[in-house]
Amino acid sequence: MAGWIFNWAAVYLEMRTTIPRNLQPGWFRLNVVAALLACLPAAAAAVPETRSLDGAWEIAFDPDNRGREESWQRDAVFVGLSAKREALVPGCWEEIEKDYEGVVFYRRSFRAPAEWRGRVVRLQFDAVNFIAEVWLNDIAVGRHEGGFTPFEFRVDDLLKFDADNVLTLRVVGPILLQDKRVDGIGPLETPQWRGAITGGIWQSVRLVASGAAFVSDVFIEPRIADDTAVFHAELTHGGARPLPARVELLVREAGGSGDPVAQGGGELKLHPGVNRHDWTIAIPDAKLWSPDAPNLHHAEVRVILDETLSDRWATRFGMREFTVRDRRFHLNGRPMQLKATFWEGLYPVRLANPDSRKMAIREIRLAKEAGFNMIRPWRKPAPPMWLDLCDELGVLTVGSPAIECMDFPVESARLPGWVANEIRGTVLRDRNRACVAQWELFNELKRPVLKRLLQPMADLARELDPTRLILDESGGWARGARLYLPGVAEPLLFNDIHHYPGPDIDDGTFEKLRWTGVKSVEEMRAMGLEGNTPGKNVVPGLMTFFSELGYGSLPDLPDNNRRFAEAGNPTIPPAVYHRRLADEHRRALEESGFASLYPDLSAFCLEQQAIHGRSNRRMIQAVRVNSATAGYCIHALTAGDWIIGAGLLDLWRNPKTRAYEDTKAANQPRILVARVGPRNVYAERGATLEITGVNDLAFVKGRLEIEVMGPDDKVVFSRNIPGAMASGMTPFFSERLDTTQLDGAFELKARFIAQDGRPAAEGSETFDVFSAARLKPPAHRIAVLDPAGALKPFLDRQRIPWSEFGEATAKDAPVFVSRTMARGPAQERLFADLAAFVKEGGTAVYLQGGGAWAAFGVGGDASPLIPVPAKLKQAVGMWTCIPHLVKEHPVFAGLPTGGAMGPVYRNVRPRTVLVGAGGQAVTAAIGFDWFPDYDRLRRHYYGPGDTWWGAGLAIVPHGKGRCILSQLRLLENLGNDPVADKLLHNLILFTAESPQ
């Protein structure tokens, strides 16, 4: 009936537009009725129909892979199996069978309507992971390899009409956790997303019935320059002889109802098999699609044979153009700053599919409300429903095939073919979507088998879709990133940067982010910027996009675990590792002695989220004042598995407090970047205040209001300056602040007020001023073991009395060791003598207790020159937060204590900590290993590794004496940061005055 009504309306519209208006009132009504009645029987018999096969299926797990040999695909055999269960399609099989890998058989019965007899019927799968072998009524239909893209088979010759039919699948899933091979596929060999096993029929299944000729594909190419759209149509004729056909193309505004705004088509002679034809349709006054105005058009293609509708195909598309000009992204001819966020696409219950449409809407809206205009899906084509919402709600997305993920899949001769299949299927599936702005093919390539595919896969994507940007490799690890512009075969070189700078961005890190892509590494070195610079294969002068940038924090684990208990599935990985992380972090707080600071684990998680937000805000500000930056992508909107900490939303799609809010503030179209240099100020030296405006909107006039607020909210400095914010960057203000009379914690606040009185932008930054009285050097004499000569010059400048450590050193004189390094046998003997000194009752302060460096993500033995065994662990954090906690203690007198180290500790916070040193931890870092079982198979599935804790400063007994082991970065900051000076002073006072 629905199809007949459709034809009825089509005839009505056609006659209405062709009959002269003066004949319409009487003659028109009579003849329309006659014409519509005449077309009713033929139209009703051939209108295309769709029947969903989603819902409850039967499933039989085949862990021994004997089902094929025993013919489980035969209906009589399957129904006799004793271990059958019910499974929901679409759905991942690990929702009902914990951690299952291997082979599964599915069965579903259905009835084929009698009126389908004589039609072409296609069986369509949106995605089955990984190998699907299909039987219908005990007859083999076909096979498909590839887990994330659609495929179909024609089955009308196998159907029983007006009777029951049985559909059976044998599915071989990916192998991630177990060391085994199934059908020749071994561990981590298949292209695979990392959030779940995603085994089985994890997306929708349907039957589609049409006439003899049907639409097999249409690619709509919008051309906004002249308000036209080119329909590249692929029509399949299922018969054996040529036949004439009429193709009608209709374009309506979003919703698909109402009169067409454009139409076209024509007469064709269809040959058996595939027929291709292009039509260009003018769309007068076309409304463009953008995140601010997501105007969609509804396209319809009809194939009519002998005046009977044989097939009808429909989709939505947007009139929009996304490209690069003048080293900037442009949408519909206008430059835009790309503000993207990385999206893992993992859900708390359904795993690879949204738990509900409501949950999908919530995360997309929260992304937009946080100021993001693009979402970058990670290594998995997003579910169709989710992309529908992005089209409707107005957010750009990246097309991301599931072809590699952080060193995987492992190399095999089949891999290039699988990669090509996934790219082809992803592009063909989503190339009509308004939201998909570019194809991102690879990510951080290391292996030759995939590097060799960069050019051919870019060529394939360009052949299938000449209208979009194509990024060959995010991160540019292989040879630098290359971007293919729409319609252009020669790539454009640009800087695509992945960088995780850690917490509380210090001045050096800020400056490196600010100048990446503008200055060379050598030029940055000349500016005094040491250490690693952002990105790989970066070339100054090119357009720069920070495609991965961010920090991390734990979600509120107690709240999340309550949700998992109430509405989750206790066997699936997210529920398991959320429970595990909560238990392990409670244990780490107890073992480290910091549980009293966080009797409620939620408070610990929320403090991490505050650090996360502060860090994100600062790094976003830094890249926004970089003149080469065309955009950035914050890692991540939501996150799971081993990057669980990165999300701004937790897995249940709840904003992570300050992490979300501070990122949202930094994303605003107009911001003020406030900076105080240095962050920690010697009162007698003064500080520089700087305000830079960043404006993504139109020019606005007004005034800049600046205040410096001190203790008790006292205003110690203010300015009111008329000015304007032009588009782009505006260096508003730079002035020295006299701090000779100041002491304590301060905040620089800035607001730009538009002429109409409304606030247009704001920004702030905290800083601390240390008076000479607070930094008065101690008068106690100490002994020194200074192998590198790094400590004595500072002691001399401060007039702190000292003497060389040696045989004459008294047991009550604390010995300060600058670096745990020995240059030759003589110094080795001194360290041995010091160990004996401590054992006999002395005190030694090792300012770089375990050593200065630990490899990324890997621990190692601490320096053998300290007299207690310990391990060294990196403790900076990348996409996870590693908070450094500090107790109230005389070593930290006059500094903030009783929680996580805040911005005042920015320069001295340890980069490494000591694990297993024992004693009393005065400061401690708590984290978890990023990569679980790094060389094994669980890396991409069961969340992060084990939780650990290590001391940044510990007081450790040794014999009759004690060692104070510090990983605080004091030496390199003495004389440059008053916090380093203060801590050294306190250490001297504590060790000289406190008894053993």
Short mmCIF file of N, CA and C in Angstrom, two decimals, residues 89 107 113 293 371 376 403 433 449 598 607 652 678-679 716 825 935:
data_model
loop_
_atom_site.label_atom_id
_atom_site.label_comp_id
_atom_site.label_asym_id
_atom_site.label_seq_id
_atom_site.Cartn_x
_atom_site.Cartn_y
_atom_site.Cartn_z
N VAL A 89 20.75 -9.68 16.81
CA VAL A 89 21.39 -9.11 15.63
C VAL A 89 20.70 -7.78 15.34
N ARG A 107 21.53 -18.91 12.76
CA ARG A 107 20.36 -19.38 12.00
C ARG A 107 19.20 -18.43 12.24
N PRO A 113 7.29 -13.10 1.16
CA PRO A 113 5.92 -12.85 0.70
C PRO A 113 5.66 -13.43 -0.69
N ALA A 293 24.48 25.25 9.99
CA ALA A 293 23.20 25.14 9.27
C ALA A 293 23.21 23.81 8.51
N GLY A 371 32.29 22.97 21.61
CA GLY A 371 32.97 23.80 20.63
C GLY A 371 33.63 23.04 19.50
N ARG A 376 36.58 12.76 14.83
CA ARG A 376 37.45 11.85 14.09
C ARG A 376 37.26 10.41 14.60
N ILE A 403 41.56 -0.57 9.02
CA ILE A 403 42.61 -1.26 8.28
C ILE A 403 43.91 -1.40 9.05
N ARG A 433 27.47 11.07 2.22
CA ARG A 433 27.12 11.73 3.48
C ARG A 433 27.68 13.15 3.53
N VAL A 449 54.96 -3.41 4.82
CA VAL A 449 53.80 -3.95 4.11
C VAL A 449 52.69 -2.90 3.99
N TYR A 598 42.09 10.82 50.24
CA TYR A 598 40.98 10.49 49.34
C TYR A 598 40.19 9.31 49.90
N GLU A 607 39.77 15.00 40.99
CA GLU A 607 40.99 15.83 40.99
C GLU A 607 41.80 15.58 39.73
N TRP A 652 29.77 6.19 29.71
CA TRP A 652 28.31 6.35 29.77
C TRP A 652 27.87 7.69 29.21
N PRO A 678 57.95 34.62 34.40
CA PRO A 678 57.76 33.18 34.57
C PRO A 678 56.52 32.87 35.40
N ARG A 679 56.16 31.58 35.44
CA ARG A 679 54.97 31.18 36.20
C ARG A 679 55.19 31.38 37.71
N VAL A 716 45.72 44.07 42.70
CA VAL A 716 47.05 44.68 42.81
C VAL A 716 47.50 45.31 41.49
N PRO A 825 86.62 5.49 39.09
CA PRO A 825 86.69 4.69 40.32
C PRO A 825 86.67 5.52 41.59
N ASP A 935 54.04 -7.12 24.72
CA ASP A 935 54.45 -8.00 23.63
C ASP A 935 53.46 -9.14 23.40
#
